[in-house]
Coordinates of C-alpha atoms and ligand atoms in Angstrom, one line a residue:
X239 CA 172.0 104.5 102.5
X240 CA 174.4 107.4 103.4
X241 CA 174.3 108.4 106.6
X242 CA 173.4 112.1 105.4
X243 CA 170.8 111.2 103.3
X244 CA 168.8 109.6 106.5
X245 CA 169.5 112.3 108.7
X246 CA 167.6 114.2 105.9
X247 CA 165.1 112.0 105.6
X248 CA 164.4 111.8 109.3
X249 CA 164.0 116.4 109.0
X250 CA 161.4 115.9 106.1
X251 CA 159.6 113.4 107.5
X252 CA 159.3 115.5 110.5
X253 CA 158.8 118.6 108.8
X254 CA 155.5 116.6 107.0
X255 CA 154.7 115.2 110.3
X256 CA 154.5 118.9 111.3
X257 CA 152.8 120.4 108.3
X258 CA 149.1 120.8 109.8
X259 CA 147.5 122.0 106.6
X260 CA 148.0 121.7 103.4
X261 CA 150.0 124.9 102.4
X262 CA 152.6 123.7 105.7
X263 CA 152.5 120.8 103.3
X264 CA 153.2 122.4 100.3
X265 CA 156.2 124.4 101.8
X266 CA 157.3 121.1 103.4
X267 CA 157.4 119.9 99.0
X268 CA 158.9 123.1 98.0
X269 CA 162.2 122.8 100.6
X270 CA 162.4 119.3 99.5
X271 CA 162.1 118.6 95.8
X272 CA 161.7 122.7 94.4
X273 CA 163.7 124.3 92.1
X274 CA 166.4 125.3 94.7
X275 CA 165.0 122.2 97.2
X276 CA 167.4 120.1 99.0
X277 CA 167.0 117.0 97.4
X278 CA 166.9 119.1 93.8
X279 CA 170.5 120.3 95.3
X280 CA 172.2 116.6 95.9
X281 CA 170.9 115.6 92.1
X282 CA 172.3 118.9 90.6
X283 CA 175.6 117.9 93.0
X284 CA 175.7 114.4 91.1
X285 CA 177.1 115.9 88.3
X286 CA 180.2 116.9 90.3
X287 CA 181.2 113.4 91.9
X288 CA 183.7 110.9 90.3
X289 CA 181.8 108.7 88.0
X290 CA 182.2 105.6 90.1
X291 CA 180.5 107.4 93.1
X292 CA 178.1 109.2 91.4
X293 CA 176.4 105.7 89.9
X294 CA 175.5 104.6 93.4
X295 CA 175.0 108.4 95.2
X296 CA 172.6 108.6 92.2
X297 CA 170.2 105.7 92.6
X298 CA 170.2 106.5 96.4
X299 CA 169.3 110.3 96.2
X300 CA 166.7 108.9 93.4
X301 CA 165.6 106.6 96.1
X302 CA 165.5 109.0 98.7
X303 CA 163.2 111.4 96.5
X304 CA 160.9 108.4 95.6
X305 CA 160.3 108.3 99.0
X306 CA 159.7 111.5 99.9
X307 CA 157.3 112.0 96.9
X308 CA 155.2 109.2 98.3
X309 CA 155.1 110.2 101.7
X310 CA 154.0 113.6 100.8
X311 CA 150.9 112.3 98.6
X312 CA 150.1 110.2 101.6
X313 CA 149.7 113.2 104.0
X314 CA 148.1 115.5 101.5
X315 CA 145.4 112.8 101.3
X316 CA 145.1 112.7 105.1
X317 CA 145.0 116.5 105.4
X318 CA 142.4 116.6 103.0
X319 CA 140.6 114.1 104.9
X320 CA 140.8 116.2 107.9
X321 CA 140.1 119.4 106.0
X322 CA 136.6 117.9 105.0
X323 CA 135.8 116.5 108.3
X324 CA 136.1 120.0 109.8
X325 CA 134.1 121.7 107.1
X326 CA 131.3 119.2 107.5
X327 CA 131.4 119.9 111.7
X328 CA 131.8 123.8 111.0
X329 CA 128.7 123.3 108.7
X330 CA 126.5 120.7 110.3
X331 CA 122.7 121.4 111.1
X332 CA 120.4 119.7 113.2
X333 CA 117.4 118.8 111.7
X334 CA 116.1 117.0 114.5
X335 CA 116.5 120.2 117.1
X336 CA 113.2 120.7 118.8
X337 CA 110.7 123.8 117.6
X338 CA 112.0 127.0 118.5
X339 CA 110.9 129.3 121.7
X340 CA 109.3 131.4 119.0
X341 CA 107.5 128.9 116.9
X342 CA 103.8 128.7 117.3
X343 CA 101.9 125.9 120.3
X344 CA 98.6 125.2 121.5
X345 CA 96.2 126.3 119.1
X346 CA 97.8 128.8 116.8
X347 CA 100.3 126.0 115.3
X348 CA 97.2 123.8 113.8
X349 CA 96.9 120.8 114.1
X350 CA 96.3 117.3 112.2
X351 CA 92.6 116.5 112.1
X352 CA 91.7 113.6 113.1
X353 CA 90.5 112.0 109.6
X354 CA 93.6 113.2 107.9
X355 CA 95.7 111.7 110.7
X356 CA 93.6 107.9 109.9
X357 CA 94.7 108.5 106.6
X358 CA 98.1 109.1 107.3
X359 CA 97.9 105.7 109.5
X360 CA 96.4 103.9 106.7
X361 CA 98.9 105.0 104.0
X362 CA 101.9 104.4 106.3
X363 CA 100.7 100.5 107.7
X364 CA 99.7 99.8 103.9
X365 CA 102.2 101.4 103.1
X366 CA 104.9 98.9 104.9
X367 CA 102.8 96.1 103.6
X368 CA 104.0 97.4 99.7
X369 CA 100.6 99.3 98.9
X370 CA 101.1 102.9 97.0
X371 CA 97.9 105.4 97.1
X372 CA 95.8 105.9 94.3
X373 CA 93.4 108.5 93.8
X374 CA 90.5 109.7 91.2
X375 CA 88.2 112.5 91.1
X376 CA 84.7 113.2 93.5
X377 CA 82.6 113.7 90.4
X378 CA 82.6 110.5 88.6
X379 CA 80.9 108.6 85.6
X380 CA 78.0 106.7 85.6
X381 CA 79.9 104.1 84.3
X382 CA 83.3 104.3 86.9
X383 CA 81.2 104.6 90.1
X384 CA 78.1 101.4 88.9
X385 CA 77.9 100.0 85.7
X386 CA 81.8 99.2 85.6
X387 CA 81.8 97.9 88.8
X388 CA 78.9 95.4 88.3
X389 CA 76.0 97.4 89.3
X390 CA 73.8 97.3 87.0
X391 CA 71.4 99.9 85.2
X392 CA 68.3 98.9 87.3
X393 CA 70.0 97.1 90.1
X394 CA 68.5 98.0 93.9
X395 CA 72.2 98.7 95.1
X396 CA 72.1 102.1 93.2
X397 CA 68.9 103.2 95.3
X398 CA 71.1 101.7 98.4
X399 CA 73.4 104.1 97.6
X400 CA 71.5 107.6 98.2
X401 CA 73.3 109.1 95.0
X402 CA 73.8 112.7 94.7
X403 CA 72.9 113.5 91.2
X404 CA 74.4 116.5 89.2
X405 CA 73.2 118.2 86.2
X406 CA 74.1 116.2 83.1
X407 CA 76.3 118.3 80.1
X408 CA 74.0 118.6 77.1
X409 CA 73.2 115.0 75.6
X410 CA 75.3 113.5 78.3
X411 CA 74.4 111.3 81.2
X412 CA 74.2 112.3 84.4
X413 CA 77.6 112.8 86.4
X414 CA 77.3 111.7 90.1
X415 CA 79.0 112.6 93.3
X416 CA 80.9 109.2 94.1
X417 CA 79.2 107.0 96.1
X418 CA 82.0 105.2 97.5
X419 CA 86.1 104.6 96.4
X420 CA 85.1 101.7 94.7
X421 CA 85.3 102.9 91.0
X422 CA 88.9 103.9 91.8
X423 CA 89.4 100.4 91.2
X424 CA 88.1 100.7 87.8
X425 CA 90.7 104.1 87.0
X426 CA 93.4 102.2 88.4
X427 CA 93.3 98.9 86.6
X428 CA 92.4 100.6 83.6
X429 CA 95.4 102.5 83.9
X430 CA 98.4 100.7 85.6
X431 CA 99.9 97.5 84.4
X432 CA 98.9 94.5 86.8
X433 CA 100.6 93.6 89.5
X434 CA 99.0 96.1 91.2
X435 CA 98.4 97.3 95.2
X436 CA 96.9 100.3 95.9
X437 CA 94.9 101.9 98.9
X438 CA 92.1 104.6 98.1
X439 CA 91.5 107.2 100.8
X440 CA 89.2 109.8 99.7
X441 CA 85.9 111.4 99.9
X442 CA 82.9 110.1 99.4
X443 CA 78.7 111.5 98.7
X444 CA 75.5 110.0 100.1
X445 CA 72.2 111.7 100.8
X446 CA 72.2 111.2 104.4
X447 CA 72.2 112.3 107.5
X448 CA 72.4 111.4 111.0
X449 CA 74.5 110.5 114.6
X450 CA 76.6 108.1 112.3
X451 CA 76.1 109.4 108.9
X452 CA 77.1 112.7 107.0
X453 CA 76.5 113.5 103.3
X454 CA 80.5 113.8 102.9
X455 CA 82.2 111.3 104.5
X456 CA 85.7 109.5 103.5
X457 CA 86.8 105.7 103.0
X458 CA 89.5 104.0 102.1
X459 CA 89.4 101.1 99.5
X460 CA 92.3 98.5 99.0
X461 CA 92.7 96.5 95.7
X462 CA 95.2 93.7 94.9
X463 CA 95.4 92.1 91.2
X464 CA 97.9 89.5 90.8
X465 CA 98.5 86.0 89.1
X466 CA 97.9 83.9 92.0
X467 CA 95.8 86.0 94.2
X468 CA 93.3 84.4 96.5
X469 CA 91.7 84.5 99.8
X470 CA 94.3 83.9 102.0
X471 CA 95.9 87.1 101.4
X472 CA 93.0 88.5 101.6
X473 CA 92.7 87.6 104.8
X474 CA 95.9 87.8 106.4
X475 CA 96.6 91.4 104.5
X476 CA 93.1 92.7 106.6
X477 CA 93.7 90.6 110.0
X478 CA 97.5 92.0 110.5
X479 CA 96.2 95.6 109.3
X480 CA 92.9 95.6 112.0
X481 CA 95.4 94.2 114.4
X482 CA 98.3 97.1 113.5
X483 CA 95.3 99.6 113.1
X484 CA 93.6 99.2 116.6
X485 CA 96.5 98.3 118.5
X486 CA 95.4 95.0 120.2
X487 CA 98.0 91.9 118.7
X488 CA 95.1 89.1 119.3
X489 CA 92.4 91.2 118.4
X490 CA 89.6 88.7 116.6
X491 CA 88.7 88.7 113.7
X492 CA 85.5 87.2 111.7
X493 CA 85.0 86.8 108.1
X494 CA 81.4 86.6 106.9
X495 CA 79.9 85.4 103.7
X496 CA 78.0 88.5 101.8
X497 CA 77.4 90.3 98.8
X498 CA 78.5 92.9 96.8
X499 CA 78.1 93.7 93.0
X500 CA 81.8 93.9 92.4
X501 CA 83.2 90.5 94.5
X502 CA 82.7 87.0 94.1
X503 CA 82.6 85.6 96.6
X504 CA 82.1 88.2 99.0
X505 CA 83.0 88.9 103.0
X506 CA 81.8 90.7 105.6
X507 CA 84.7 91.0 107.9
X508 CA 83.4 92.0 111.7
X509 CA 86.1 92.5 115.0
X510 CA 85.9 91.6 118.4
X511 CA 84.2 93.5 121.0
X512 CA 81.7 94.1 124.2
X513 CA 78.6 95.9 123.2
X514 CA 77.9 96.7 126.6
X515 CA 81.5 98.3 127.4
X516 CA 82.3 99.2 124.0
X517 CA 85.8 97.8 124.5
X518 CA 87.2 96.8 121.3
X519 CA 89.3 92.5 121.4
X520 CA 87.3 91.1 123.9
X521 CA 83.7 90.7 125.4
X522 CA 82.3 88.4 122.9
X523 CA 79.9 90.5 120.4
X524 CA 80.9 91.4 116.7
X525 CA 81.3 94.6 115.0
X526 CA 81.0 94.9 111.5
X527 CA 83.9 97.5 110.3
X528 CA 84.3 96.9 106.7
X529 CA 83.1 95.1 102.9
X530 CA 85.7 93.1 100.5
X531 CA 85.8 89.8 98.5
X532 CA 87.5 88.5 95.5
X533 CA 87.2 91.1 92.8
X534 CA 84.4 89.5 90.1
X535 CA 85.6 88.7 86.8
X536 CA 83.5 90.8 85.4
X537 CA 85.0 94.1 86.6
X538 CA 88.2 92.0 85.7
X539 CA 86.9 91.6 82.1
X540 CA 85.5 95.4 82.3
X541 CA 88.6 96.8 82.6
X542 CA 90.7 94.7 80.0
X543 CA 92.2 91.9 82.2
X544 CA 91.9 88.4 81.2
X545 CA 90.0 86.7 84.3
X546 CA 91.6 83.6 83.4
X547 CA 94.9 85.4 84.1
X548 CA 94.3 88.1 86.5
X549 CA 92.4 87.3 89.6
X550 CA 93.1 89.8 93.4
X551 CA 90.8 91.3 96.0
X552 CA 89.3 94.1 97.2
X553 CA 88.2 95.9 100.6
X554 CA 86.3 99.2 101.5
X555 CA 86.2 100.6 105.0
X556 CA 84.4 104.1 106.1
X557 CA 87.0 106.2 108.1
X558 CA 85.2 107.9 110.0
X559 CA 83.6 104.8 111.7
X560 CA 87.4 103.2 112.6
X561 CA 88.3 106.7 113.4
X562 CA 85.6 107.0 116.0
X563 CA 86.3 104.1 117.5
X564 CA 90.2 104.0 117.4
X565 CA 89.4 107.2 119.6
X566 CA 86.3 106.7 121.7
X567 CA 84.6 109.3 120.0
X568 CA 80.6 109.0 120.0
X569 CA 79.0 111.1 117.2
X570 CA 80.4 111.8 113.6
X571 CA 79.0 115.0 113.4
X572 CA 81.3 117.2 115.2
X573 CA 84.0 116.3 112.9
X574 CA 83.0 118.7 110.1
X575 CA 82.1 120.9 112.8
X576 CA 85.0 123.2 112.9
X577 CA 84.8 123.0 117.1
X578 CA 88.1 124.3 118.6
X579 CA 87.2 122.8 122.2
X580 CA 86.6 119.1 120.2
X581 CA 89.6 119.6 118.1
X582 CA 91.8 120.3 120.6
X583 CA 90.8 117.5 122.6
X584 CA 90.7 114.6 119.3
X585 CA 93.3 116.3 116.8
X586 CA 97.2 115.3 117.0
X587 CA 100.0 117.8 116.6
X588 CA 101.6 118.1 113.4
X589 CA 104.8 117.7 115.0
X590 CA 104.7 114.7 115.7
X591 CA 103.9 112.1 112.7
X592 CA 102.7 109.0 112.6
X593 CA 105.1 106.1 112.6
X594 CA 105.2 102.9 112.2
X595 CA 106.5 102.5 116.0
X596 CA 103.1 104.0 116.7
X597 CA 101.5 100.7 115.6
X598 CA 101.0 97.6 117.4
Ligands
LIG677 N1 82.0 100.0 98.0 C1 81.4 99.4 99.2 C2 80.5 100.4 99.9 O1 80.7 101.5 99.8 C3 82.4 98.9 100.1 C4 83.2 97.7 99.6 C5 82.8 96.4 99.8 C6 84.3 97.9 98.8 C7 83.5 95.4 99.3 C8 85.0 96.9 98.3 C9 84.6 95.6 98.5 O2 86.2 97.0 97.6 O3 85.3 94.5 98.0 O4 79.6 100.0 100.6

């Protein structure tokens, strides 16, 4: 190529270089290829040249303005680039900055009570083992909360149960206070397609009241319906969630035969622990902490599925019992107490979460 055309090469090329933001750039375009540009001027010269010079002048000024063309896309993507990047810094926020000087602490910010922060737990180490929540209402059915579930009419485990009766609508039967989760079993697989894997925390009614029991208390039930369900994920799914739960990796774990309406067979599952140190993982005495089983294929066949099918298990645990002794804590009744001095010393703040890297 022509010596001249280089040298102007070289001076657009620089000028580009040069051009820190996109109208530099655009100036850079305008002196080049614009109406009265350079490289406009050596085409509109063309016509001027002998024809045997102008053939090859030609193609090299049309060469020359290829060039340029492509260089100048290239850097108006590149400035672009940069142009972004510096809007994104100018505009960036910190989500992750620590609570203002001016923000609420201590006991004017609130705090997590310590049966919500369980559930929290519970719904984020289920969670991680691919369980949603599921939920249904505290004034249930006859039906939903016993008969569904296998309990029936005249069966002893309805007087076990300490039910709160409320006035029945005209002609109707009486609606109860849920006894326990369980009939959220019955909502859910009446309602969702199997497979299915749901927790239940929620609040539950008995007529009692003690050191260790309240009329209102909360539990959390666990359901699984699959295909090819049985008792070995029943009872890994419970050992690696007591494990995660308490904290203690080789914490042991029984499973005892029992019985309950609504599982067949049914399990009893007790941890590890001293009775005389109240140390939970070692000192050789059990502690019950919660009821499950396979789920009987009759509440199977209550709610629609084929038992031949469908089979899964089921597990209910009271939360204010692993609560108490996740924390130490020695009576159940100052948790519905409303006592600043005990929920400042048991509550968590609600800045800080529970995560998974909380668990074992
Ligand atoms: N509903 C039972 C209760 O309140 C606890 C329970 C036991 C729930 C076994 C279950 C289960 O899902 O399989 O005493």
């Amino acid at each position: 190529m022509a010596d001249d055309l280089d040298m102007l090469r070289a001076d657009i090329e620089a000028a580009m270089a040069g051009a820190e933001d996109l109208r530099a750039l655009d100036a850079v375009r305008v002196a080049a290829l614009g109406k009265s540009g350079q490289v406009t001027g050596l085409l509109k010269g063309l016509g001027a040249l002998p024809p045997e010079e102008r053939r090859a002048r030609g193609a090299e000024v049309n060469v020359l303005k290829g060039e340029i063309e492509r260089a100048l896309e290239n850097r108006r993507v590149t400035l672009e680039a940069f142009a972004l990047d510096a809007r994104l810094a100018a505009e960036r926020m910190d989500v992750s900055l620590p609570p203002r000087p001016f923000a609420p602490t201590g006991p004017e910010a609130g705090s997590i009570h310590p049966i919500s922060r369980t559930m929290e737990e519970l719904i984020a180490l289920f969670g991680a083992m691919g369980f949603a929540v599921a939920e249904g209402p505290d004034i249930e059915g006859d039906w939903h909360n016993f008969s569904a579930l296998n309990i029936p009419e005249h069966h002893p485990a309805r007087q076990d149960h300490d039910t709160f009766y409320l006035t029945p609508p005209e002609g109707g039967r009486r609606p109860v206070l849920r006894t326990h989760t369980s009939p959220v079993q019955i909502r859910t697989m009446l309602t969702q397609e199997p497979p299915i894997r749901v927790i239940v925390p929620g609040r539950t009614w008995r007529a009692d009241h003690d050191a260790t029991h309240s009329p209102m208390f909360h539990q959390v039930e666990g359901l699984v319906i699959g295909r090819d369900i049985h008792m070995g994920h029943l009872k890994g799914t419970l050992i690696d969630f007591l494990r995660a739960f308490f904290g203690i990796a080789d914490l042991p774990v029984r499973f005892r035969s029992s019985y309950f309406p609504f599982t067949e067979p049914s399990m009893e599952v007790d941890i590890g622990w001293s009775r005389k140190t109240g140390e939970l993982g070692q000192g050789g005495d059990w502690l019950e902490i919660l009821g499950s089983g396979m789920v009987h294929p009759k509440v199977l066949a209550n709610c629609g599925l084929d038992p031949r099918v469908w089979q899964g298990f089921a597990f209910g645990m009271g939360i204010e019992r692993i609560t108490m002794l996740n924390h130490g804590i020695p009576d159940l009744r100052p948790f519905y107490e409303a006592d600043l001095r005990w929920l400042r010393h048991y509550a968590t703040s609600p800045l800080s979460p529970f995560t998974l890297h909380d668990a074992a």
